[in-house]
mmCIF file of N, CA, C and O in Angstrom:
data_model
loop_
_atom_site.group_PDB
_atom_site.id
_atom_site.type_symbol
_atom_site.label_atom_id
_atom_site.label_comp_id
_atom_site.label_asym_id
_atom_site.label_seq_id
_atom_site.Cartn_x
_atom_site.Cartn_y
_atom_site.Cartn_z
ATOM 1 N N MET U 1 -110.302 39.772 134.202
ATOM 2 C CA MET U 1 -109.184 38.902 134.136
ATOM 3 C C MET U 1 -108.142 39.550 133.372
ATOM 4 O O MET U 1 -108.388 40.063 132.312
ATOM 5 N N GLN U 2 -107.000 39.535 133.898
ATOM 6 C CA GLN U 2 -105.790 40.114 133.145
ATOM 7 C C GLN U 2 -104.976 39.043 132.738
ATOM 8 O O GLN U 2 -104.500 38.086 133.470
ATOM 9 N N ILE U 3 -104.564 39.005 131.384
ATOM 10 C CA ILE U 3 -103.850 37.899 130.756
ATOM 11 C C ILE U 3 -102.588 38.464 130.149
ATOM 12 O O ILE U 3 -102.602 39.417 129.364
ATOM 13 N N ASN U 4 -101.474 38.074 130.620
ATOM 14 C CA ASN U 4 -100.121 38.482 130.177
ATOM 15 C C ASN U 4 -99.525 37.336 129.388
ATOM 16 O O ASN U 4 -99.332 36.218 129.922
ATOM 17 N N LEU U 5 -99.276 37.569 128.109
ATOM 18 C CA LEU U 5 -98.734 36.562 127.239
ATOM 19 C C LEU U 5 -97.342 36.971 126.772
ATOM 20 O O LEU U 5 -97.164 38.044 126.286
ATOM 21 N N GLN U 6 -96.376 36.049 126.889
ATOM 22 C CA GLN U 6 -94.966 36.297 126.458
ATOM 23 C C GLN U 6 -94.395 35.183 125.816
ATOM 24 O O GLN U 6 -94.644 34.012 126.006
ATOM 25 N N GLY U 7 -93.463 35.456 124.873
ATOM 26 C CA GLY U 7 -92.729 34.537 124.106
ATOM 27 C C GLY U 7 -91.245 34.677 124.245
ATOM 28 O O GLY U 7 -90.744 35.800 124.221
ATOM 29 N N LYS U 8 -90.451 33.633 124.345
ATOM 30 C CA LYS U 8 -89.102 33.640 124.411
ATOM 31 C C LYS U 8 -88.467 32.746 123.365
ATOM 32 O O LYS U 8 -88.820 31.577 123.151
ATOM 33 N N ASN U 9 -87.506 33.209 122.514
ATOM 34 C CA ASN U 9 -86.895 32.548 121.455
ATOM 35 C C ASN U 9 -87.842 31.996 120.422
ATOM 36 O O ASN U 9 -87.649 31.042 119.807
ATOM 37 N N ILE U 10 -89.053 32.689 120.381
ATOM 38 C CA ILE U 10 -89.989 32.269 119.450
ATOM 39 C C ILE U 10 -90.817 33.549 119.016
ATOM 40 O O ILE U 10 -91.128 34.422 119.903
ATOM 41 N N GLU U 11 -91.279 33.556 117.800
ATOM 42 C CA GLU U 11 -92.115 34.739 117.305
ATOM 43 C C GLU U 11 -93.570 34.456 117.778
ATOM 44 O O GLU U 11 -94.084 33.441 117.462
ATOM 45 N N MET U 12 -94.156 35.488 118.391
ATOM 46 C CA MET U 12 -95.501 35.304 118.801
ATOM 47 C C MET U 12 -96.458 35.668 117.666
ATOM 48 O O MET U 12 -96.819 36.823 117.468
ATOM 49 N N THR U 13 -96.829 34.685 116.954
ATOM 50 C CA THR U 13 -97.702 34.893 115.756
ATOM 51 C C THR U 13 -99.129 35.051 116.254
ATOM 52 O O THR U 13 -99.378 34.791 117.433
ATOM 53 N N GLU U 14 -99.994 35.627 115.434
ATOM 54 C CA GLU U 14 -101.410 35.693 115.770
ATOM 55 C C GLU U 14 -102.023 34.410 116.063
ATOM 56 O O GLU U 14 -102.869 34.230 116.941
ATOM 57 N N ALA U 15 -101.674 33.391 115.363
ATOM 58 C CA ALA U 15 -102.146 31.989 115.582
ATOM 59 C C ALA U 15 -101.794 31.459 116.933
ATOM 60 O O ALA U 15 -102.668 30.913 117.682
ATOM 61 N N ILE U 16 -100.592 31.591 117.325
ATOM 62 C CA ILE U 16 -100.201 31.219 118.722
ATOM 63 C C ILE U 16 -100.887 31.949 119.780
ATOM 64 O O ILE U 16 -101.394 31.376 120.772
ATOM 65 N N ARG U 17 -101.017 33.288 119.594
ATOM 66 C CA ARG U 17 -101.684 34.148 120.573
ATOM 67 C C ARG U 17 -103.113 33.767 120.689
ATOM 68 O O ARG U 17 -103.685 33.526 121.794
ATOM 69 N N ASP U 18 -103.806 33.506 119.516
ATOM 70 C CA ASP U 18 -105.224 33.086 119.586
ATOM 71 C C ASP U 18 -105.433 31.698 120.264
ATOM 72 O O ASP U 18 -106.370 31.464 121.050
ATOM 73 N N TYR U 19 -104.506 30.802 120.049
ATOM 74 C CA TYR U 19 -104.547 29.440 120.557
ATOM 75 C C TYR U 19 -104.455 29.480 122.069
ATOM 76 O O TYR U 19 -105.157 28.833 122.870
ATOM 77 N N VAL U 20 -103.453 30.244 122.576
ATOM 78 C CA VAL U 20 -103.323 30.380 124.052
ATOM 79 C C VAL U 20 -104.514 30.999 124.664
ATOM 80 O O VAL U 20 -105.077 30.587 125.695
ATOM 81 N N LEU U 21 -105.085 32.143 124.037
ATOM 82 C CA LEU U 21 -106.213 32.826 124.664
ATOM 83 C C LEU U 21 -107.355 31.877 124.680
ATOM 84 O O LEU U 21 -108.277 31.967 125.592
ATOM 85 N N LYS U 22 -107.604 31.041 123.638
ATOM 86 C CA LYS U 22 -108.680 30.107 123.607
ATOM 87 C C LYS U 22 -108.556 29.110 124.762
ATOM 88 O O LYS U 22 -109.574 28.736 125.372
ATOM 89 N N ARG U 23 -107.377 28.570 125.040
ATOM 90 C CA ARG U 23 -107.185 27.697 126.130
ATOM 91 C C ARG U 23 -107.390 28.357 127.523
ATOM 92 O O ARG U 23 -107.893 27.723 128.427
ATOM 93 N N VAL U 24 -106.943 29.585 127.688
ATOM 94 C CA VAL U 24 -107.148 30.342 128.885
ATOM 95 C C VAL U 24 -108.644 30.593 129.081
ATOM 96 O O VAL U 24 -109.139 30.519 130.212
ATOM 97 N N THR U 25 -109.296 30.895 128.047
ATOM 98 C CA THR U 25 -110.771 31.194 128.103
ATOM 99 C C THR U 25 -111.487 29.939 128.571
ATOM 100 O O THR U 25 -112.454 30.061 129.352
ATOM 101 N N ASN U 26 -111.045 28.682 128.221
ATOM 102 C CA ASN U 26 -111.674 27.477 128.679
ATOM 103 C C ASN U 26 -111.466 27.404 130.202
ATOM 104 O O ASN U 26 -112.497 27.020 130.901
ATOM 105 N N LEU U 27 -110.329 27.802 130.678
ATOM 106 C CA LEU U 27 -110.157 27.800 132.137
ATOM 107 C C LEU U 27 -110.889 28.918 132.885
ATOM 108 O O LEU U 27 -111.167 28.710 134.077
ATOM 109 N N GLU U 28 -111.292 29.917 132.133
ATOM 110 C CA GLU U 28 -111.957 31.028 132.770
ATOM 111 C C GLU U 28 -113.287 30.638 133.393
ATOM 112 O O GLU U 28 -113.765 31.202 134.298
ATOM 113 N N LYS U 29 -113.953 29.638 132.807
ATOM 114 C CA LYS U 29 -115.227 29.154 133.329
ATOM 115 C C LYS U 29 -115.040 28.659 134.807
ATOM 116 O O LYS U 29 -115.819 28.988 135.704
ATOM 117 N N LEU U 30 -113.911 28.016 135.086
ATOM 118 C CA LEU U 30 -113.642 27.550 136.400
ATOM 119 C C LEU U 30 -113.185 28.749 137.279
ATOM 120 O O LEU U 30 -113.614 28.952 138.421
ATOM 121 N N LEU U 31 -112.415 29.589 136.710
ATOM 122 C CA LEU U 31 -111.858 30.753 137.388
ATOM 123 C C LEU U 31 -112.919 31.721 137.788
ATOM 124 O O LEU U 31 -112.861 32.423 138.830
ATOM 125 N N SER U 32 -113.958 31.856 136.905
ATOM 126 C CA SER U 32 -115.061 32.853 137.226
ATOM 127 C C SER U 32 -115.838 32.487 138.458
ATOM 128 O O SER U 32 -116.311 33.378 139.141
ATOM 129 N N LYS U 33 -115.858 31.203 138.793
ATOM 130 C CA LYS U 33 -116.553 30.812 140.044
ATOM 131 C C LYS U 33 -115.770 31.352 141.253
ATOM 132 O O LYS U 33 -116.320 31.735 142.216
ATOM 133 N N ILE U 34 -114.430 31.371 141.163
ATOM 134 C CA ILE U 34 -113.572 31.827 142.269
ATOM 135 C C ILE U 34 -113.531 33.333 142.208
ATOM 136 O O ILE U 34 -113.716 34.005 143.240
ATOM 137 N N SER U 35 -113.386 33.846 141.090
ATOM 138 C CA SER U 35 -113.209 35.362 141.041
ATOM 139 C C SER U 35 -114.548 35.999 141.212
ATOM 140 O O SER U 35 -114.648 37.198 141.494
ATOM 141 N N GLY U 36 -115.651 35.384 140.924
ATOM 142 C CA GLY U 36 -117.006 35.886 141.196
ATOM 143 C C GLY U 36 -117.272 36.346 142.607
ATOM 144 O O GLY U 36 -118.196 37.078 142.961
ATOM 145 N N LYS U 37 -116.495 35.806 143.461
ATOM 146 C CA LYS U 37 -116.521 36.065 144.900
ATOM 147 C C LYS U 37 -115.733 37.349 145.277
ATOM 148 O O LYS U 37 -115.470 37.582 146.422
ATOM 149 N N GLY U 38 -115.276 38.134 144.235
ATOM 150 C CA GLY U 38 -114.595 39.422 144.421
ATOM 151 C C GLY U 38 -113.086 39.322 144.296
ATOM 152 O O GLY U 38 -112.360 40.217 144.743
ATOM 153 N N GLY U 39 -112.584 38.255 143.698
ATOM 154 C CA GLY U 39 -111.193 38.126 143.535
ATOM 155 C C GLY U 39 -110.700 38.543 142.177
ATOM 156 O O GLY U 39 -111.348 38.432 141.126
ATOM 157 N N GLU U 40 -109.452 39.135 142.088
ATOM 158 C CA GLU U 40 -108.776 39.597 140.866
ATOM 159 C C GLU U 40 -108.031 38.375 140.409
ATOM 160 O O GLU U 40 -107.310 37.759 141.068
ATOM 161 N N VAL U 41 -108.182 38.067 139.057
ATOM 162 C CA VAL U 41 -107.524 36.953 138.424
ATOM 163 C C VAL U 41 -106.456 37.495 137.504
ATOM 164 O O VAL U 41 -106.763 38.332 136.601
ATOM 165 N N THR U 42 -105.234 37.059 137.725
ATOM 166 C CA THR U 42 -104.093 37.419 136.782
ATOM 167 C C THR U 42 -103.522 36.125 136.222
ATOM 168 O O THR U 42 -103.188 35.235 136.941
ATOM 169 N N VAL U 43 -103.376 36.053 134.957
ATOM 170 C CA VAL U 43 -102.844 34.911 134.264
ATOM 171 C C VAL U 43 -101.556 35.324 133.500
ATOM 172 O O VAL U 43 -101.671 36.254 132.658
ATOM 173 N N SER U 44 -100.434 34.635 133.768
ATOM 174 C CA SER U 44 -99.190 34.916 133.079
ATOM 175 C C SER U 44 -98.860 33.658 132.280
ATOM 176 O O SER U 44 -98.618 32.587 132.948
ATOM 177 N N PHE U 45 -98.822 33.758 130.985
ATOM 178 C CA PHE U 45 -98.611 32.526 130.176
ATOM 179 C C PHE U 45 -97.368 32.865 129.358
ATOM 180 O O PHE U 45 -97.280 33.895 128.701
ATOM 181 N N GLU U 46 -96.417 31.871 129.338
ATOM 182 C CA GLU U 46 -95.175 32.035 128.553
ATOM 183 C C GLU U 46 -94.893 30.852 127.713
ATOM 184 O O GLU U 46 -95.069 29.689 128.199
ATOM 185 N N VAL U 47 -94.626 31.074 126.447
ATOM 186 C CA VAL U 47 -94.264 29.979 125.593
ATOM 187 C C VAL U 47 -92.840 30.180 125.090
ATOM 188 O O VAL U 47 -92.498 31.444 124.900
ATOM 189 N N SER U 48 -92.052 29.175 124.874
ATOM 190 C CA SER U 48 -90.690 29.365 124.455
ATOM 191 C C SER U 48 -90.183 28.216 123.708
ATOM 192 O O SER U 48 -90.673 27.074 123.765
ATOM 193 N N LYS U 49 -89.073 28.376 122.945
ATOM 194 C CA LYS U 49 -88.407 27.406 122.261
ATOM 195 C C LYS U 49 -87.038 27.259 122.960
ATOM 196 O O LYS U 49 -86.341 28.227 123.116
ATOM 197 N N ASN U 50 -86.755 26.080 123.426
ATOM 198 C CA ASN U 50 -85.540 25.782 124.202
ATOM 199 C C ASN U 50 -84.256 26.204 123.469
ATOM 200 O O ASN U 50 -83.480 26.954 123.990
ATOM 201 N N THR U 51 -84.005 25.650 122.304
ATOM 202 C CA THR U 51 -82.839 25.989 121.494
ATOM 203 C C THR U 51 -83.265 25.939 120.002
ATOM 204 O O THR U 51 -84.261 25.380 119.593
ATOM 205 N N ASN U 52 -82.335 26.608 119.214
ATOM 206 C CA ASN U 52 -82.603 26.616 117.793
ATOM 207 C C ASN U 52 -81.906 25.442 117.092
ATOM 208 O O ASN U 52 -82.249 25.165 115.912
ATOM 209 N N HIS U 53 -81.009 24.685 117.751
ATOM 210 C CA HIS U 53 -80.278 23.610 117.069
ATOM 211 C C HIS U 53 -80.785 22.273 117.415
ATOM 212 O O HIS U 53 -80.421 21.288 116.753
ATOM 213 N N HIS U 54 -81.799 22.077 118.205
ATOM 214 C CA HIS U 54 -82.494 20.835 118.469
ATOM 215 C C HIS U 54 -83.307 20.425 117.239
ATOM 216 O O HIS U 54 -84.098 21.244 116.812
ATOM 217 N N LYS U 55 -83.206 19.205 116.865
ATOM 218 C CA LYS U 55 -84.004 18.717 115.731
ATOM 219 C C LYS U 55 -85.141 17.764 116.306
ATOM 220 O O LYS U 55 -86.203 17.642 115.602
ATOM 221 N N SER U 56 -85.025 17.230 117.454
ATOM 222 C CA SER U 56 -86.122 16.418 118.057
ATOM 223 C C SER U 56 -86.014 16.486 119.542
ATOM 224 O O SER U 56 -85.129 17.052 120.163
ATOM 225 N N GLY U 57 -87.053 15.827 120.183
ATOM 226 C CA GLY U 57 -87.070 15.890 121.593
ATOM 227 C C GLY U 57 -88.006 17.020 122.089
ATOM 228 O O GLY U 57 -88.718 17.618 121.356
ATOM 229 N N SER U 58 -87.970 17.258 123.423
ATOM 230 C CA SER U 58 -88.826 18.409 123.979
ATOM 231 C C SER U 58 -88.175 19.777 123.637
ATOM 232 O O SER U 58 -87.370 20.264 124.327
ATOM 233 N N VAL U 59 -88.611 20.272 122.526
ATOM 234 C CA VAL U 59 -88.110 21.533 122.050
ATOM 235 C C VAL U 59 -88.845 22.751 122.574
ATOM 236 O O VAL U 59 -88.388 23.768 122.835
ATOM 237 N N PHE U 60 -90.128 22.567 122.656
ATOM 238 C CA PHE U 60 -91.072 23.745 123.117
ATOM 239 C C PHE U 60 -91.370 23.575 124.645
ATOM 240 O O PHE U 60 -91.665 22.502 125.136
ATOM 241 N N HIS U 61 -91.589 24.716 125.244
ATOM 242 C CA HIS U 61 -91.841 24.843 126.643
ATOM 243 C C HIS U 61 -93.008 25.856 126.846
ATOM 244 O O HIS U 61 -92.999 26.858 126.185
ATOM 245 N N ALA U 62 -93.936 25.461 127.730
ATOM 246 C CA ALA U 62 -94.958 26.376 128.114
ATOM 247 C C ALA U 62 -95.168 26.438 129.625
ATOM 248 O O ALA U 62 -95.099 25.432 130.273
ATOM 249 N N ASP U 63 -95.406 27.631 130.098
ATOM 250 C CA ASP U 63 -95.559 27.870 131.520
ATOM 251 C C ASP U 63 -96.805 28.771 131.691
ATOM 252 O O ASP U 63 -97.037 29.682 131.008
ATOM 253 N N CYS U 64 -97.466 28.509 132.806
ATOM 254 C CA CYS U 64 -98.600 29.367 133.157
ATOM 255 C C CYS U 64 -98.738 29.492 134.680
ATOM 256 O O CYS U 64 -98.672 28.530 135.326
ATOM 257 N N LEU U 65 -98.879 30.731 135.034
ATOM 258 C CA LEU U 65 -99.081 31.014 136.520
ATOM 259 C C LEU U 65 -100.426 31.832 136.629
ATOM 260 O O LEU U 65 -100.546 32.841 135.886
ATOM 261 N N ILE U 66 -101.297 31.239 137.470
ATOM 262 C CA ILE U 66 -102.538 31.947 137.633
ATOM 263 C C ILE U 66 -102.628 32.359 139.119
ATOM 264 O O ILE U 66 -102.431 31.562 140.019
ATOM 265 N N ASN U 67 -102.883 33.599 139.299
ATOM 266 C CA ASN U 67 -102.991 34.141 140.669
ATOM 267 C C ASN U 67 -104.460 34.608 140.873
ATOM 268 O O ASN U 67 -104.916 35.481 140.241
ATOM 269 N N ILE U 68 -105.051 34.003 141.964
ATOM 270 C CA ILE U 68 -106.462 34.392 142.336
ATOM 271 C C ILE U 68 -106.526 34.685 143.829
ATOM 272 O O ILE U 68 -106.229 33.895 144.704
ATOM 273 N N LYS U 69 -106.689 36.043 144.072
ATOM 274 C CA LYS U 69 -106.746 36.425 145.473
ATOM 275 C C LYS U 69 -105.540 35.957 146.277
ATOM 276 O O LYS U 69 -105.701 35.440 147.365
ATOM 277 N N GLY U 70 -104.334 35.976 145.743
ATOM 278 C CA GLY U 70 -103.193 35.506 146.475
ATOM 279 C C GLY U 70 -102.853 34.055 146.388
ATOM 280 O O GLY U 70 -101.800 33.584 146.790
ATOM 281 N N GLU U 71 -103.833 33.215 145.845
ATOM 282 C CA GLU U 71 -103.676 31.875 145.740
ATOM 283 C C GLU U 71 -103.086 31.602 144.284
ATOM 284 O O GLU U 71 -103.631 32.162 143.385
ATOM 285 N N GLU U 72 -102.059 30.731 144.234
ATOM 286 C CA GLU U 72 -101.376 30.614 142.908
ATOM 287 C C GLU U 72 -101.566 29.123 142.426
ATOM 288 O O GLU U 72 -101.465 28.207 143.215
ATOM 289 N N PHE U 73 -101.780 28.995 141.116
ATOM 290 C CA PHE U 73 -101.785 27.743 140.442
ATOM 291 C C PHE U 73 -100.778 27.803 139.274
ATOM 292 O O PHE U 73 -100.711 28.783 138.519
ATOM 293 N N TYR U 74 -99.929 26.750 139.202
ATOM 294 C CA TYR U 74 -98.809 26.709 138.255
ATOM 295 C C TYR U 74 -98.838 25.492 137.425
ATOM 296 O O TYR U 74 -99.078 24.355 138.046
ATOM 297 N N GLY U 75 -98.577 25.654 136.173
ATOM 298 C CA GLY U 75 -98.394 24.431 135.241
ATOM 299 C C GLY U 75 -97.305 24.703 134.224
ATOM 300 O O GLY U 75 -97.147 25.816 133.840
ATOM 301 N N SER U 76 -96.579 23.626 133.921
ATOM 302 C CA SER U 76 -95.545 23.790 132.847
ATOM 303 C C SER U 76 -95.469 22.451 132.065
ATOM 304 O O SER U 76 -95.861 21.411 132.681
ATOM 305 N N ALA U 77 -94.961 22.550 130.836
ATOM 306 C CA ALA U 77 -94.788 21.326 130.048
ATOM 307 C C ALA U 77 -93.743 21.573 128.954
ATOM 308 O O ALA U 77 -93.606 22.656 128.479
ATOM 309 N N ASP U 78 -93.063 20.423 128.600
ATOM 310 C CA ASP U 78 -92.143 20.420 127.556
ATOM 311 C C ASP U 78 -92.546 19.408 126.599
ATOM 312 O O ASP U 78 -92.794 18.231 126.888
ATOM 313 N N GLU U 79 -92.732 19.828 125.292
ATOM 314 C CA GLU U 79 -93.229 18.852 124.283
ATOM 315 C C GLU U 79 -92.503 19.132 122.934
ATOM 316 O O GLU U 79 -91.857 20.169 122.761
ATOM 317 N N GLU U 80 -92.602 18.260 122.036
ATOM 318 C CA GLU U 80 -92.009 18.439 120.722
ATOM 319 C C GLU U 80 -92.881 19.380 119.794
ATOM 320 O O GLU U 80 -92.409 19.962 118.894
ATOM 321 N N ASP U 81 -94.158 19.545 120.181
ATOM 322 C CA ASP U 81 -95.046 20.507 119.400
ATOM 323 C C ASP U 81 -95.517 21.638 120.369
ATOM 324 O O ASP U 81 -95.920 21.274 121.478
ATOM 325 N N LEU U 82 -95.462 22.798 119.981
ATOM 326 C CA LEU U 82 -95.846 23.913 120.765
ATOM 327 C C LEU U 82 -97.313 23.838 121.289
ATOM 328 O O LEU U 82 -97.582 24.010 122.428
ATOM 329 N N TYR U 83 -98.202 23.433 120.366
ATOM 330 C CA TYR U 83 -99.578 23.353 120.751
ATOM 331 C C TYR U 83 -99.860 22.274 121.724
ATOM 332 O O TYR U 83 -100.745 22.377 122.593
ATOM 333 N N GLN U 84 -99.073 21.070 121.654
ATOM 334 C CA GLN U 84 -99.226 20.053 122.664
ATOM 335 C C GLN U 84 -98.784 20.504 124.023
ATOM 336 O O GLN U 84 -99.359 20.205 124.988
ATOM 337 N N ALA U 85 -97.738 21.327 124.016
ATOM 338 C CA ALA U 85 -97.276 21.952 125.289
ATOM 339 C C ALA U 85 -98.263 22.850 125.936
ATOM 340 O O ALA U 85 -98.629 22.729 127.060
ATOM 341 N N ILE U 86 -98.921 23.679 125.121
ATOM 342 C CA ILE U 86 -100.013 24.520 125.593
ATOM 343 C C ILE U 86 -101.172 23.681 126.180
ATOM 344 O O ILE U 86 -101.659 24.039 127.248
ATOM 345 N N ASP U 87 -101.527 22.683 125.370
ATOM 346 C CA ASP U 87 -102.673 21.858 125.880
ATOM 347 C C ASP U 87 -102.309 21.072 127.236
ATOM 348 O O ASP U 87 -103.206 20.958 128.077
ATOM 349 N N ALA U 88 -101.119 20.629 127.303
ATOM 350 C CA ALA U 88 -100.643 19.956 128.543
ATOM 351 C C ALA U 88 -100.712 20.845 129.698
ATOM 352 O O ALA U 88 -101.116 20.455 130.871
ATOM 353 N N VAL U 89 -100.356 22.144 129.507
ATOM 354 C CA VAL U 89 -100.354 23.099 130.674
ATOM 355 C C VAL U 89 -101.827 23.308 131.053
ATOM 356 O O VAL U 89 -102.174 23.371 132.235
ATOM 357 N N LYS U 90 -102.685 23.514 130.081
ATOM 358 C CA LYS U 90 -104.110 23.755 130.370
ATOM 359 C C LYS U 90 -104.698 22.568 131.124
ATOM 360 O O LYS U 90 -105.445 22.716 132.069
ATOM 361 N N GLU U 91 -104.417 21.354 130.682
ATOM 362 C CA GLU U 91 -104.975 20.088 131.369
ATOM 363 C C GLU U 91 -104.441 20.059 132.771
ATOM 364 O O GLU U 91 -105.311 19.768 133.717
ATOM 365 N N SER U 92 -103.173 20.343 133.040
ATOM 366 C CA SER U 92 -102.680 20.228 134.421
ATOM 367 C C SER U 92 -103.271 21.277 135.339
ATOM 368 O O SER U 92 -103.601 21.070 136.470
ATOM 369 N N LEU U 93 -103.430 22.521 134.778
ATOM 370 C CA LEU U 93 -104.136 23.578 135.544
ATOM 371 C C LEU U 93 -105.627 23.233 135.803
ATOM 372 O O LEU U 93 -106.094 23.584 136.870
ATOM 373 N N PHE U 94 -106.250 22.676 134.813
ATOM 374 C CA PHE U 94 -107.651 22.363 134.974
ATOM 375 C C PHE U 94 -107.858 21.370 136.160
ATOM 376 O O PHE U 94 -108.680 21.627 136.975
ATOM 377 N N LYS U 95 -106.879 20.380 136.217
ATOM 378 C CA LYS U 95 -107.012 19.382 137.287
ATOM 379 C C LYS U 95 -106.626 20.037 138.642
ATOM 380 O O LYS U 95 -107.320 19.764 139.620
ATOM 381 N N GLU U 96 -105.685 20.887 138.675
ATOM 382 C CA GLU U 96 -105.267 21.548 139.914
ATOM 383 C C GLU U 96 -106.287 22.496 140.437
ATOM 384 O O GLU U 96 -106.662 22.546 141.634
ATOM 385 N N ILE U 97 -106.934 23.276 139.512
ATOM 386 C CA ILE U 97 -107.992 24.199 139.956
ATOM 387 C C ILE U 97 -109.244 23.460 140.373
ATOM 388 O O ILE U 97 -109.963 23.880 141.318
ATOM 389 N N SER U 98 -109.602 22.420 139.715
ATOM 390 C CA SER U 98 -110.863 21.620 140.018
ATOM 391 C C SER U 98 -110.679 21.064 141.443
ATOM 392 O O SER U 98 -111.565 20.973 142.222
#
């Protein structure tokens, strides 16, 4: 499995990187059933901060695109907390892949 992690308008700290990888690893259990049949799995995960002047509202954004043998699964979320946005993306992808 190839995982590409990118941040926009936000510093990619080790804590953020570890949190995203932990969530993607949870999805890997589902993905391994599909990729076990000979498919290459590519995960592109992006986290970003919409603007620097917002004080409240949906400030953080998370996107994830998973490509398995040409089949794509996509999830995105906007939340006030970065970790909530990452969790929301994981949950939507979990439902879509299941």
